[in-house]
Coordinates of C-alpha atoms (C1' of nucleotides) in Angstrom, one line a residue:
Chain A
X1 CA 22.6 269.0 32.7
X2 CA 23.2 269.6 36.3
X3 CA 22.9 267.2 39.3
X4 CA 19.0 268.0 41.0
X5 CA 18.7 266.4 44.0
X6 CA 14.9 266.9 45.9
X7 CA 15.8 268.8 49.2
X8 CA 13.3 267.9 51.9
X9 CA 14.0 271.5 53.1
X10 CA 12.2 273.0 50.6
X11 CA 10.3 270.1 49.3
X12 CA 11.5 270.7 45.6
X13 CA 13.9 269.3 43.5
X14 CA 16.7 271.9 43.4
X15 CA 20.3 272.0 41.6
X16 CA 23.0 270.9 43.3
X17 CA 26.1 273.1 44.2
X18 CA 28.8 272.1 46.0
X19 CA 30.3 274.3 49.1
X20 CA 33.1 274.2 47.5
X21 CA 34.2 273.6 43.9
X22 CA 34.8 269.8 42.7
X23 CA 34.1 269.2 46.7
X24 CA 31.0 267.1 48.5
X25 CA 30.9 266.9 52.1
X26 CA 27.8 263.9 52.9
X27 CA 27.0 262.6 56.3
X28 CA 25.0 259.7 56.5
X29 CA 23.1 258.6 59.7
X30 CA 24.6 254.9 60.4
X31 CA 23.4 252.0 62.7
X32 CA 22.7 251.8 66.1
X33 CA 24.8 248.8 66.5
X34 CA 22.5 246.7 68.8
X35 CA 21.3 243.8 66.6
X36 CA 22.2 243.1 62.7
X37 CA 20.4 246.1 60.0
X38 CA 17.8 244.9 57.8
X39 CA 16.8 245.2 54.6
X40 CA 14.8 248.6 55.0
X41 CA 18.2 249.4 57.2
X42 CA 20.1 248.4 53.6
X43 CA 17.8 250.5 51.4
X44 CA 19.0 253.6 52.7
X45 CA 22.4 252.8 52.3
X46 CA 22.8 251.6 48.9
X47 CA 20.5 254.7 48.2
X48 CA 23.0 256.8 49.8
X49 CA 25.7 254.7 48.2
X50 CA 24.5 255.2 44.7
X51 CA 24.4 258.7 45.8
X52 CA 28.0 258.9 46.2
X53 CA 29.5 256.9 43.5
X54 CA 27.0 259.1 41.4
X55 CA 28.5 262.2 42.5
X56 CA 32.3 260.8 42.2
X57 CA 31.2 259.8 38.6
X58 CA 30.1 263.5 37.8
X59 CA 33.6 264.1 39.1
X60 CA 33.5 265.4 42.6
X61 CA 35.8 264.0 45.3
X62 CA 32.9 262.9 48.0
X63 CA 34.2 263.3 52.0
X64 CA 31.6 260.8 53.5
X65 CA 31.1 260.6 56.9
X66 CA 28.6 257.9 59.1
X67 CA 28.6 257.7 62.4
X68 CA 28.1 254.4 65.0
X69 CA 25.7 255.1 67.3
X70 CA 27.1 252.9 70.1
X71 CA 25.8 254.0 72.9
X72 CA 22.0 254.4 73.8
X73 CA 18.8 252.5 75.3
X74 CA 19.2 249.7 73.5
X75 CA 23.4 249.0 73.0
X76 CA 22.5 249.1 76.9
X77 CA 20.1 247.1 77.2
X78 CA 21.9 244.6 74.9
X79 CA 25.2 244.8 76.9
X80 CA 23.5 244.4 80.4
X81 CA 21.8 241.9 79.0
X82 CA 24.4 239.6 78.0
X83 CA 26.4 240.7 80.8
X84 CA 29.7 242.0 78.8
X85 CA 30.6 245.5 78.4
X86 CA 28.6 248.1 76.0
X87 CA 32.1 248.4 73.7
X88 CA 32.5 244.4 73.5
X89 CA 28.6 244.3 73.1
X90 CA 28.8 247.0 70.1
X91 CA 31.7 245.7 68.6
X92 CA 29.7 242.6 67.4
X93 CA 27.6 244.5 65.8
X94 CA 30.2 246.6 63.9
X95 CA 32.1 243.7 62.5
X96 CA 28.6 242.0 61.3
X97 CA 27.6 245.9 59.8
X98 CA 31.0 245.8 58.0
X99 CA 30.1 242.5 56.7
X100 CA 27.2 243.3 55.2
X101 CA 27.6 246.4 53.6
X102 CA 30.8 244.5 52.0
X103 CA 28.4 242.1 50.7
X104 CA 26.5 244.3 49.5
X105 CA 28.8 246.3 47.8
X106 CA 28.7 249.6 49.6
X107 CA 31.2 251.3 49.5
X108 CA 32.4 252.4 53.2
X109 CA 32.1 256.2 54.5
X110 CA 35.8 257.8 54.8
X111 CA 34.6 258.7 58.5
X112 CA 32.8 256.2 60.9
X113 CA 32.9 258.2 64.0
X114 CA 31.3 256.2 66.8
X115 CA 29.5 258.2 70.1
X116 CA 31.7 256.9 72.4
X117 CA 34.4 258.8 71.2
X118 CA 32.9 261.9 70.9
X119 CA 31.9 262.7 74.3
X120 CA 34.1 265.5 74.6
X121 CA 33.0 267.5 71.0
X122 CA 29.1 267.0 72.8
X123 CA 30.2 268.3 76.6
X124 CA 31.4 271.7 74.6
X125 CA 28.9 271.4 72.1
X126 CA 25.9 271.4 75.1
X127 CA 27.7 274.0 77.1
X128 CA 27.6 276.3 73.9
X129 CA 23.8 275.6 74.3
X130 CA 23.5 276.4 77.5
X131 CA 25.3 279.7 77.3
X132 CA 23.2 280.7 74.9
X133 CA 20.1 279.9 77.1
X134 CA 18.4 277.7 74.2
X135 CA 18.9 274.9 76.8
X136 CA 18.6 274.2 80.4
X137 CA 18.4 271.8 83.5
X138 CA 15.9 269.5 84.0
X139 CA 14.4 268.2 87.8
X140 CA 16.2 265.3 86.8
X141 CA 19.6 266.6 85.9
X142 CA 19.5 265.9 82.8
X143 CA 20.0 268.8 79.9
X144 CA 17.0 269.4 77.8
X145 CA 16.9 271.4 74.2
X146 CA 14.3 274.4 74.7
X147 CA 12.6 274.5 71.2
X148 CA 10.4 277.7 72.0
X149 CA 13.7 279.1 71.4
X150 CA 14.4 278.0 68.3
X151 CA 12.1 280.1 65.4
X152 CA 12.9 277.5 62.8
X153 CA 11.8 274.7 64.7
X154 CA 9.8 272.6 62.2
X155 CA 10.8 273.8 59.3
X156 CA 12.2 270.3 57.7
X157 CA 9.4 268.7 58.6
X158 CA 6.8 270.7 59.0
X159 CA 5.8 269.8 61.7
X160 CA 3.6 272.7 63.6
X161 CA 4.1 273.3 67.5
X162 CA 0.4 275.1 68.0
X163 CA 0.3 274.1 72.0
X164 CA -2.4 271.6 70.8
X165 CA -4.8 270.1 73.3
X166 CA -3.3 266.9 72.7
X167 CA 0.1 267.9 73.7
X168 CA -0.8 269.8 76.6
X169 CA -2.8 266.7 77.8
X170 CA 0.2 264.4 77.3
X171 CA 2.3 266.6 79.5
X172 CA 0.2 265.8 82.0
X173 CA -0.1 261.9 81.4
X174 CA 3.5 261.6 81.6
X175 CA 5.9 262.4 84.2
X176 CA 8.2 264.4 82.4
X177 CA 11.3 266.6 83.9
X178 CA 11.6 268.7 81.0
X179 CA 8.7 271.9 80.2
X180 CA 7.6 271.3 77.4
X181 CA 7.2 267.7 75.9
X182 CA 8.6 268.5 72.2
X183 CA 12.1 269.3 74.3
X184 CA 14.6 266.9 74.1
X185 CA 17.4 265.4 75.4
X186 CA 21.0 266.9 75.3
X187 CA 22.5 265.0 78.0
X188 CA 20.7 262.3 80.2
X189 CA 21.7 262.3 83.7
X190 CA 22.6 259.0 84.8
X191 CA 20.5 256.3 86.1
X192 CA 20.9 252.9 87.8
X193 CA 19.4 251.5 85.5
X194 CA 22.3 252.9 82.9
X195 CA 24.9 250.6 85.4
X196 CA 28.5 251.2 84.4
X197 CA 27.7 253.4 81.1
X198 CA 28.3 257.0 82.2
X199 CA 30.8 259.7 81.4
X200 CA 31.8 262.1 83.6
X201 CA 32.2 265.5 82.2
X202 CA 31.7 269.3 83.4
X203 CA 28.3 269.2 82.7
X204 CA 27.4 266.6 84.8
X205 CA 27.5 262.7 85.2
X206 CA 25.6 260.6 82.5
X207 CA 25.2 260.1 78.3
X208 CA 24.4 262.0 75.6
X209 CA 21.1 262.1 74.1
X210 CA 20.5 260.8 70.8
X211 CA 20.7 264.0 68.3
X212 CA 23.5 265.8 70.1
X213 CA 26.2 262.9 68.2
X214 CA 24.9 263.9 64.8
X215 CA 25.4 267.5 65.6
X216 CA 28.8 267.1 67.3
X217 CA 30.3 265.1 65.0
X218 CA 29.3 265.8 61.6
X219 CA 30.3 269.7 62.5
X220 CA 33.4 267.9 63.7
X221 CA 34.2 266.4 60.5
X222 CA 32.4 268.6 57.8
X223 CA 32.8 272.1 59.4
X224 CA 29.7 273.9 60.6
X225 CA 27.9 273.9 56.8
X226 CA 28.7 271.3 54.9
X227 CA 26.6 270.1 51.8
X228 CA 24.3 267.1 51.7
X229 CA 22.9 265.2 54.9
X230 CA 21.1 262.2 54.1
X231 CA 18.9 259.2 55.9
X232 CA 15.6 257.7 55.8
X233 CA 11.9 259.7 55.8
X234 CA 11.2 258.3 59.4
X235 CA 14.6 261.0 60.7
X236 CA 12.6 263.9 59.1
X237 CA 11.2 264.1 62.3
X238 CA 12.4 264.4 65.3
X239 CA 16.4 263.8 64.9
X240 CA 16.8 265.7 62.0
X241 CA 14.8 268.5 63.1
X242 CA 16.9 268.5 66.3
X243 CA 20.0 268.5 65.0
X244 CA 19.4 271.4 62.9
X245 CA 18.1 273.4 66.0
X246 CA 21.1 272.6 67.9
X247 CA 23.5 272.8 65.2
X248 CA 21.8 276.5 64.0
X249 CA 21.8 277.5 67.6
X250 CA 25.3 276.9 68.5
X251 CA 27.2 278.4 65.4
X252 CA 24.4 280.6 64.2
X253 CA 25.2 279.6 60.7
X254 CA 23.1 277.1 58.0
X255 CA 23.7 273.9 59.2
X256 CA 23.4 271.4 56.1
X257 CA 22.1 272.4 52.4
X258 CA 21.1 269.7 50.9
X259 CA 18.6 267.0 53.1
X260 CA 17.4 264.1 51.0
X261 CA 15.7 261.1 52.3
X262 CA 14.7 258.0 51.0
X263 CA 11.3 256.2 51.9
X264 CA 11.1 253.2 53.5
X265 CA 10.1 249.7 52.5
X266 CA 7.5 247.5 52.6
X267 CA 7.7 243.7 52.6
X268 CA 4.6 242.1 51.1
X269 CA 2.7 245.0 51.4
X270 CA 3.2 245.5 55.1
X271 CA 5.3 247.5 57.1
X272 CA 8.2 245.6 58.9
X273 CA 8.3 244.5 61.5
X274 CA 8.7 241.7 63.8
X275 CA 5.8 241.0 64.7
X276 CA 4.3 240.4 61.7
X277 CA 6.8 237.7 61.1
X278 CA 8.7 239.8 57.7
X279 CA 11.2 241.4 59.7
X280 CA 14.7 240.4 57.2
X281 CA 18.4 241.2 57.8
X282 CA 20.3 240.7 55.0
X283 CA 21.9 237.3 56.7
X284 CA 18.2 236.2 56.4
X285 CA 17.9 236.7 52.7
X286 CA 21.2 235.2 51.9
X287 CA 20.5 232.4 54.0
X288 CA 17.5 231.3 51.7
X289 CA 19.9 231.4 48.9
X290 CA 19.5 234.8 47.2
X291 CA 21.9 236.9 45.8
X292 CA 23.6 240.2 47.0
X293 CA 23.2 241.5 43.5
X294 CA 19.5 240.5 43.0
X295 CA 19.1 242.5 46.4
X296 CA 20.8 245.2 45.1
X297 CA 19.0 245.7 41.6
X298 CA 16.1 245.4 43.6
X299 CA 16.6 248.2 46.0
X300 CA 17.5 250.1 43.0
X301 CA 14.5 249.3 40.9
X302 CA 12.3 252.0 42.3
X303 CA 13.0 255.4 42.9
X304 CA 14.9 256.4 46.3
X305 CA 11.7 258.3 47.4
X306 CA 9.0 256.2 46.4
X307 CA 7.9 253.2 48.9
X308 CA 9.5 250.2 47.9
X309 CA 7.3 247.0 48.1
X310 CA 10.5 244.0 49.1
X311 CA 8.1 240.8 47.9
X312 CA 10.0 237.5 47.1
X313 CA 8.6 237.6 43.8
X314 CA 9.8 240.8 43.0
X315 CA 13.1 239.5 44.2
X316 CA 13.4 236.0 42.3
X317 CA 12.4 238.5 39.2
X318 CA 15.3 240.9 40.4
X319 CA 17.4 237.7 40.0
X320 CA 16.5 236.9 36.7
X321 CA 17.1 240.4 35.3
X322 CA 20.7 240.5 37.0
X323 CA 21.7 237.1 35.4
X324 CA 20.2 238.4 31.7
X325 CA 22.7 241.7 32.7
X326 CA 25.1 239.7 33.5
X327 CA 24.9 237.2 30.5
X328 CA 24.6 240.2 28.4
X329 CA 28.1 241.5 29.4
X330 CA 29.7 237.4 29.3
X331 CA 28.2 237.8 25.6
X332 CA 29.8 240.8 24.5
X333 CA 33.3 240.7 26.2
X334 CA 33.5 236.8 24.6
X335 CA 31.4 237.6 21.4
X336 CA 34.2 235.7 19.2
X337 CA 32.9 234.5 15.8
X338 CA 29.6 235.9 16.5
X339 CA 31.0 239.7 15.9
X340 CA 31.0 241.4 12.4
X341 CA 33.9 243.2 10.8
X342 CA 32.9 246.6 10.3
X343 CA 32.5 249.4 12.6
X344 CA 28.3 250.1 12.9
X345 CA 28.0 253.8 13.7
X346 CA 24.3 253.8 14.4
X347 CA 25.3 251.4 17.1
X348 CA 28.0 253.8 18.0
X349 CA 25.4 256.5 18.5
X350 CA 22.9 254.6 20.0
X351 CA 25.8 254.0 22.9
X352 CA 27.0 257.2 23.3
X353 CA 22.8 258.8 23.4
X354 CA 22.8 255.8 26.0
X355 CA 25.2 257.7 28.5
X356 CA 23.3 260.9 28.2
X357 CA 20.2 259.1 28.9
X358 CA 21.2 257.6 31.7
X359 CA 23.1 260.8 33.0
X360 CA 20.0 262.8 32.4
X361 CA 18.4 260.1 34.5
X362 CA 20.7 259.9 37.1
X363 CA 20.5 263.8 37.3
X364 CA 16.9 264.2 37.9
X365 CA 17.1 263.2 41.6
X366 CA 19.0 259.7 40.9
X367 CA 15.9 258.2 39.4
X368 CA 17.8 254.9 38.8
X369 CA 14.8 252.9 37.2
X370 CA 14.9 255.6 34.3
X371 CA 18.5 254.8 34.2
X372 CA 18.0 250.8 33.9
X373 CA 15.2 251.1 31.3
X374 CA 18.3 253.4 29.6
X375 CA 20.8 250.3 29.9
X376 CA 18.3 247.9 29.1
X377 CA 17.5 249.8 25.3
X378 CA 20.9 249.3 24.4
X379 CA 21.2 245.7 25.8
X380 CA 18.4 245.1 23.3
X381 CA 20.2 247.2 20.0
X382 CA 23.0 245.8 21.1
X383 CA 21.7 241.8 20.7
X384 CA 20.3 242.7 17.8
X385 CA 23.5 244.0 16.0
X386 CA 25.0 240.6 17.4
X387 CA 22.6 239.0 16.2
X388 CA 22.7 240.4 12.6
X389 CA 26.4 240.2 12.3
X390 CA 26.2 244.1 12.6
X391 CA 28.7 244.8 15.3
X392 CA 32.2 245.2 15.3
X393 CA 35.0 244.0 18.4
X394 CA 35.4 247.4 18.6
X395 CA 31.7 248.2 18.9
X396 CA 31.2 246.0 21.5
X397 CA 34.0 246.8 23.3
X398 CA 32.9 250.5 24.1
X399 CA 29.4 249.2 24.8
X400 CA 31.1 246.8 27.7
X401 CA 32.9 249.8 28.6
X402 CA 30.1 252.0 29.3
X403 CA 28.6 249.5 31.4
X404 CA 31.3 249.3 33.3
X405 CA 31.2 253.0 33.9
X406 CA 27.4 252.5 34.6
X407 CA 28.1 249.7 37.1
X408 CA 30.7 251.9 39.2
X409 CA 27.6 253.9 40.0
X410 CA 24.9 251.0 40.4
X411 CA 27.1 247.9 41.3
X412 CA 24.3 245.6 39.9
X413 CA 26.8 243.4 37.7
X414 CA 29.0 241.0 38.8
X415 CA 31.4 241.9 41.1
X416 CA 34.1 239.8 39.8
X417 CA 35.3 241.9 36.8
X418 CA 34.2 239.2 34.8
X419 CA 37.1 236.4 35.6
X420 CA 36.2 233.5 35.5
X421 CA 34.5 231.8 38.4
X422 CA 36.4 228.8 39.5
X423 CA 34.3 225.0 39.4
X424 CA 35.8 222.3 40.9
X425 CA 38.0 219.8 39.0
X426 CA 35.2 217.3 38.8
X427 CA 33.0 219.3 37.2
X428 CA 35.4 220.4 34.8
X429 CA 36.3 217.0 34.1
X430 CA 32.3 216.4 33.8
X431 CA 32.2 219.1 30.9
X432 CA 34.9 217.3 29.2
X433 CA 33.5 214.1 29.2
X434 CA 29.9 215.7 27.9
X435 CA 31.8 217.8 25.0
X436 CA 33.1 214.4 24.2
X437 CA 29.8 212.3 24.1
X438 CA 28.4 214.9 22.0
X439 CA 31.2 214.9 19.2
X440 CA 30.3 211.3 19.5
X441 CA 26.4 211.8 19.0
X442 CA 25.9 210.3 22.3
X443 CA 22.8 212.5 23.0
X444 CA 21.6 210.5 25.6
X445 CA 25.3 210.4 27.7
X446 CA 25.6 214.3 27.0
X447 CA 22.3 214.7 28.5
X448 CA 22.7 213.2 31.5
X449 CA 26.1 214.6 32.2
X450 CA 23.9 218.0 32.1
X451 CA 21.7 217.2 34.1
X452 CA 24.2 215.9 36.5
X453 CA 25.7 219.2 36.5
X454 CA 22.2 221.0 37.1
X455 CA 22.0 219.2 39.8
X456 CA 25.2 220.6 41.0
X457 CA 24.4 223.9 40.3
X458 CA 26.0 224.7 37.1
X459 CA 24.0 225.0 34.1
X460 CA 26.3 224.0 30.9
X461 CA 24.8 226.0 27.4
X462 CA 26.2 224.8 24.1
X463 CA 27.6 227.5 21.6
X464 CA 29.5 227.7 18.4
X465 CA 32.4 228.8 20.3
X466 CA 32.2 225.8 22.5
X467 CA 30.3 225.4 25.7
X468 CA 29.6 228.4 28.5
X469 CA 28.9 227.2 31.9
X470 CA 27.7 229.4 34.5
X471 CA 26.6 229.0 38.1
X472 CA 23.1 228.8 39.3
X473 CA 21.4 230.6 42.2
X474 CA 19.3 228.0 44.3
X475 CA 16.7 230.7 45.3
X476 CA 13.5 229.6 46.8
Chain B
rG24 C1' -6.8 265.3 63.5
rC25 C1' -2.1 267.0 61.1
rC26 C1' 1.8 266.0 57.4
rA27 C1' 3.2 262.9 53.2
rG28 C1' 3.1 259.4 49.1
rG29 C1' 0.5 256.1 45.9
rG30 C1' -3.5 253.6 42.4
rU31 C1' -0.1 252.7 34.8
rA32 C1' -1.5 246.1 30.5
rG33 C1' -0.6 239.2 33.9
rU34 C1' 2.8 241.5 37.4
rC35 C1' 6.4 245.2 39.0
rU36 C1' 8.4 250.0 38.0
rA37 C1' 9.4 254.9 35.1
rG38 C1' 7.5 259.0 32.5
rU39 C1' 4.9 262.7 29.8
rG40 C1' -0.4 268.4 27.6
rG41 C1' -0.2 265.5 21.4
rU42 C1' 4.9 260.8 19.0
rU43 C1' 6.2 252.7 19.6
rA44 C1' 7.3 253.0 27.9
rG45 C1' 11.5 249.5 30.7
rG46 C1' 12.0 244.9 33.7
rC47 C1' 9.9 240.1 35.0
rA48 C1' 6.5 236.2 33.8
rG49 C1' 3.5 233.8 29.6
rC50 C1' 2.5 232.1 24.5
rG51 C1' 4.0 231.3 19.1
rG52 C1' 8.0 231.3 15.6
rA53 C1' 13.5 231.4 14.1
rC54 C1' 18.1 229.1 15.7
rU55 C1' 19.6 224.3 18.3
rG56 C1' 20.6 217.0 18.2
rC57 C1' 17.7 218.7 22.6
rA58 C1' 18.1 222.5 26.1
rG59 C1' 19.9 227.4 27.2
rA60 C1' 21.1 232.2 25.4
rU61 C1' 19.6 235.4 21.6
rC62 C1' 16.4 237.4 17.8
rC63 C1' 11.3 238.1 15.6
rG64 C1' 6.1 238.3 16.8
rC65 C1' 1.6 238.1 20.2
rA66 C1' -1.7 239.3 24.5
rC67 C1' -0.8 245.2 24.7
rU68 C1' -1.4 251.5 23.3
rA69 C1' -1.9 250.8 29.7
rC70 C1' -2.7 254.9 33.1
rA71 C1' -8.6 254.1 40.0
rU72 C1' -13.7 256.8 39.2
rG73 C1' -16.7 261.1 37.8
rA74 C1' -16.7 266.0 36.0
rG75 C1' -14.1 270.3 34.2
rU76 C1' -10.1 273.2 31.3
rU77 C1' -8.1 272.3 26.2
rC78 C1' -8.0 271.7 19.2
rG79 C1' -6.2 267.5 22.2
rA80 C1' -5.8 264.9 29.1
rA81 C1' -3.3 259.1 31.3
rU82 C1' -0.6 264.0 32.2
rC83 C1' -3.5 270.2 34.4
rU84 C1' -8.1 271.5 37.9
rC85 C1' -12.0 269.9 41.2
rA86 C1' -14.6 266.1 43.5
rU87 C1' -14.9 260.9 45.0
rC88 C1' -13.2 255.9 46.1
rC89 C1' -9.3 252.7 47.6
rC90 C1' -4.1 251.7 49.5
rU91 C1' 0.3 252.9 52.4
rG92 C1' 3.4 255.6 55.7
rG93 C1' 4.9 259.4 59.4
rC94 C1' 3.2 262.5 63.7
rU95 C1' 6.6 257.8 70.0
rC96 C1' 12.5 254.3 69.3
rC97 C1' 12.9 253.5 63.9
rA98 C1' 16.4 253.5 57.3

RNA sequence: GCCAGGGUAGUCUAGUGGUUAGGCAGCGGACUGCAGAUCCGCACUACAUGAGUUCGAAUCUCAUCCCUGGCUCCA
């Protein structure tokens, strides 16, 4: 099977080729560091995340490149409004994306090239534009993008350009400097309202527009072609559709192969947003207790390009499925007495028809839930061969294994490589005690001590090997 | 208006022109001092509605109803 990835381009699920051989060059569009991302922020990139430990588990070496947009409206509206300068201002929001995306187990981009730094690669990439006269002076002074010029315009998204009443009569409504309103921005001439944020350059004083940085920098780092671009539905149009018209028009070659997008999210059945009071950054969630990896299997459950409802429900139940994974994998790697001697092939088979369905899975456009309900079959053989004595050390072993493999892709388990958490003394000493009362058939003592410990947030569960503690989540 | 995507058992998600869907929640049983985990079983053969194509449709076609998103900064 080969990797099919659905291209918004052509709107079809097509086979994926690499540029070059063993090779995958992926920009991602990043934050605009002005407040902490949200969850819907987050969707896109553990999406994009899975995307690339996917394609480094079917072997390729991935060059991934996100960019920091860290300077526009809002980083300086931010900085002005806190009175500390736009780099100080965006920093904060850097270290707090960096956070989070640890936290959530993504795996950083080789490349985070940030806007500020790029001015120059813009300046030459704009003055390529206006050479070729796909781009030219506004009243303002700013430098606009001249679609009419560009015959492919709206070809990603399909978006027509028919000079629709509409349009026309919002060219009148507002004031604009540019001709035509679907123009837009290359560079934006400087304004006092812009204060201390401007660069000087040969094509005038002021900032770059918005799509120029994707253009300009992922050219920079990928080459003029490069392979996969990714981000969510709502860049479809306009900023993806720009960049292609400015990167096409400058170098005159395909810009970018492979466009996927994932869908957004909706949180209790609503779009989010703050106004509606279900507007979550990830500190928000973790805040009420929940965990990164309940999160994570979560924004994994559905398919990349299918809305994703983000309920609290859903989520406790997200949870629950994460901790059965997770006990599954505890149960195996510490199956002890429970395992049988001899070498079951059927299970054997059943594990290794378990990677090729969840390969096949992951092929056909990464649809993870096809890929869960894969791991979650031999979770259930697997228990059963436990449970009947059926399973050999060896057996389990290579099941544990293939998770493992799985989990490099999804990241759903636990992250700690299944060490042991550390409890305090006290609670240790707590366990003791109960183990103890129970040899004594002090019911009532051992009881207690467990609730005790339930109250701490460790739930104790009795075994022939012994007791198994493990910690609880305190989720609302 | 234009461009999209949906409606699948209590619930959430996949999927497919004919064969037992996966998760979560619930109930009963086994196991256990109890609990938990696990196993077995149950509600349960489910696909918005109507018509058509077909030997056969939940899947294909047409129509209808309902939901959501984008078309302006947005993942």
């Amino acid at each position: 099977m080969v990797l099919k990835l659905y291209n918004t381009l052509t709107r079809k699920k097509e086979e994926f080729r690499p540029i070059k051989k063993g090779e995958v060059g992926i920009y991602t569009c990043g934050p605009t560091v002005y407040d902490c991302a949200h969850i819907g922020n987050f969707r896109a990139y553990v999406f994009e995340d899975v995307l690339k430990r996917y394609l480094r588990y079917r072997g390729y070496r991935v060059r991934h490149v996100m960019n920091l947009t860290d300077v526009d409206d809002k980083t300086i509206a931010g900085s002005k409004k806190e009175g500390i300068p736009l780099n100080e201002f965006t920093a904060r929001y850097i270290r707090i994306f960096f956070d989070d995306i640890k936290t959530l187990n993504i795996e950083p981009a080789g490349v985070y090239p940030k806007a500020t730094e790029h001015i120059d690669e813009m300046v030459a990439l704009i003055k390529k534009l206006l050479e070729k006269g796909v781009a030219y002076h506004g009243e303002d002074g700013s430098i606009y993008f001249d679609i009419s010029k560009f015959e492919g315009y709206g070809r990603l998204s399909k978006v027509r350009f028919d000079e629709s009443k509409e349009s026309k009569e919002r060219t009148k409504l507002d004031e604009y400097a540019k001709d035509e309103v679907r123009d837009f921005a290359l560079w934006k001439a400087w304004t006092p309202r812009d204060g201390d944020v401007f660069w000087d350059t040969e094509i005038g004083k002021g900032r770059p527009g918005w799509h120029i940085e994707c253009s300009a920098m992922s050219m920079k780092y990928l080459g003029d072609t490069f392979d996969i671009h990714a981000g969510g539905v709502d860049l479809v149009f306009p900023h993806h559709e720009n960049e292609i018209a400015q990167s096409v028009s400058a170098t005159g070659k395909r810009f970018v192969n492979y466009w996927v997008h994932n869908e957004h999210l909706l949180v209790e059945g609503r779009k989010m947003s703050k106004s509606l009071g279900n507007f979550y950054t990830l500190r928000d969630l973790l805040e009420r207790g929940h965990d990164p990896n309940a999160i994570r299997y979560l924004l994994l459950s559905s398919h990349y390009r299918q809305k994703l409802n983000f309920t609290f429900k859903r989520l406790n139940a997200a949870r629950n499925t994460v901790q059965r994974l997770s006990d599954f994998l505890d149960r195996i790697k510490n199956a002890g007495g429970l395992v049988g001697k001899e070498w079951n092939e059927k299970l054997h088979k059943e594990t290794i028809k378990t990677k090729e369905r969840f390969d096949d899975a992951m092929d056909d456009d990464l649809n993870t839930p096809r890929a869960l309900a894969a791991m979650f079959n031999l979770v259930n053989r697997t228990n059963r061969a436990i449970e009947n004595k059926n399973a050999s050390k060896e057996n389990l072993e290579e099941v544990y294994d293939l998770f493992m493999k799985f989990d490099s892709v999804l990241k759903i388990l636990e992250h700690r490589e299944h060490k042991k958490d550390e409890i305090p003394e006290e609670l240790e000493e707590l366990i003791k005690r109960r183990e103890e009362a129970r040899k004594r058939r002090d019911w009532e003592t051992a009881d207690s001590i467990r609730d005790l410990l339930k109250e701490k947030g460790v739930i104790i569960e009795d075994t022939p090997d012994g007791p198994r503690w493990k910690k609880i989540n305190t989720d609302p």
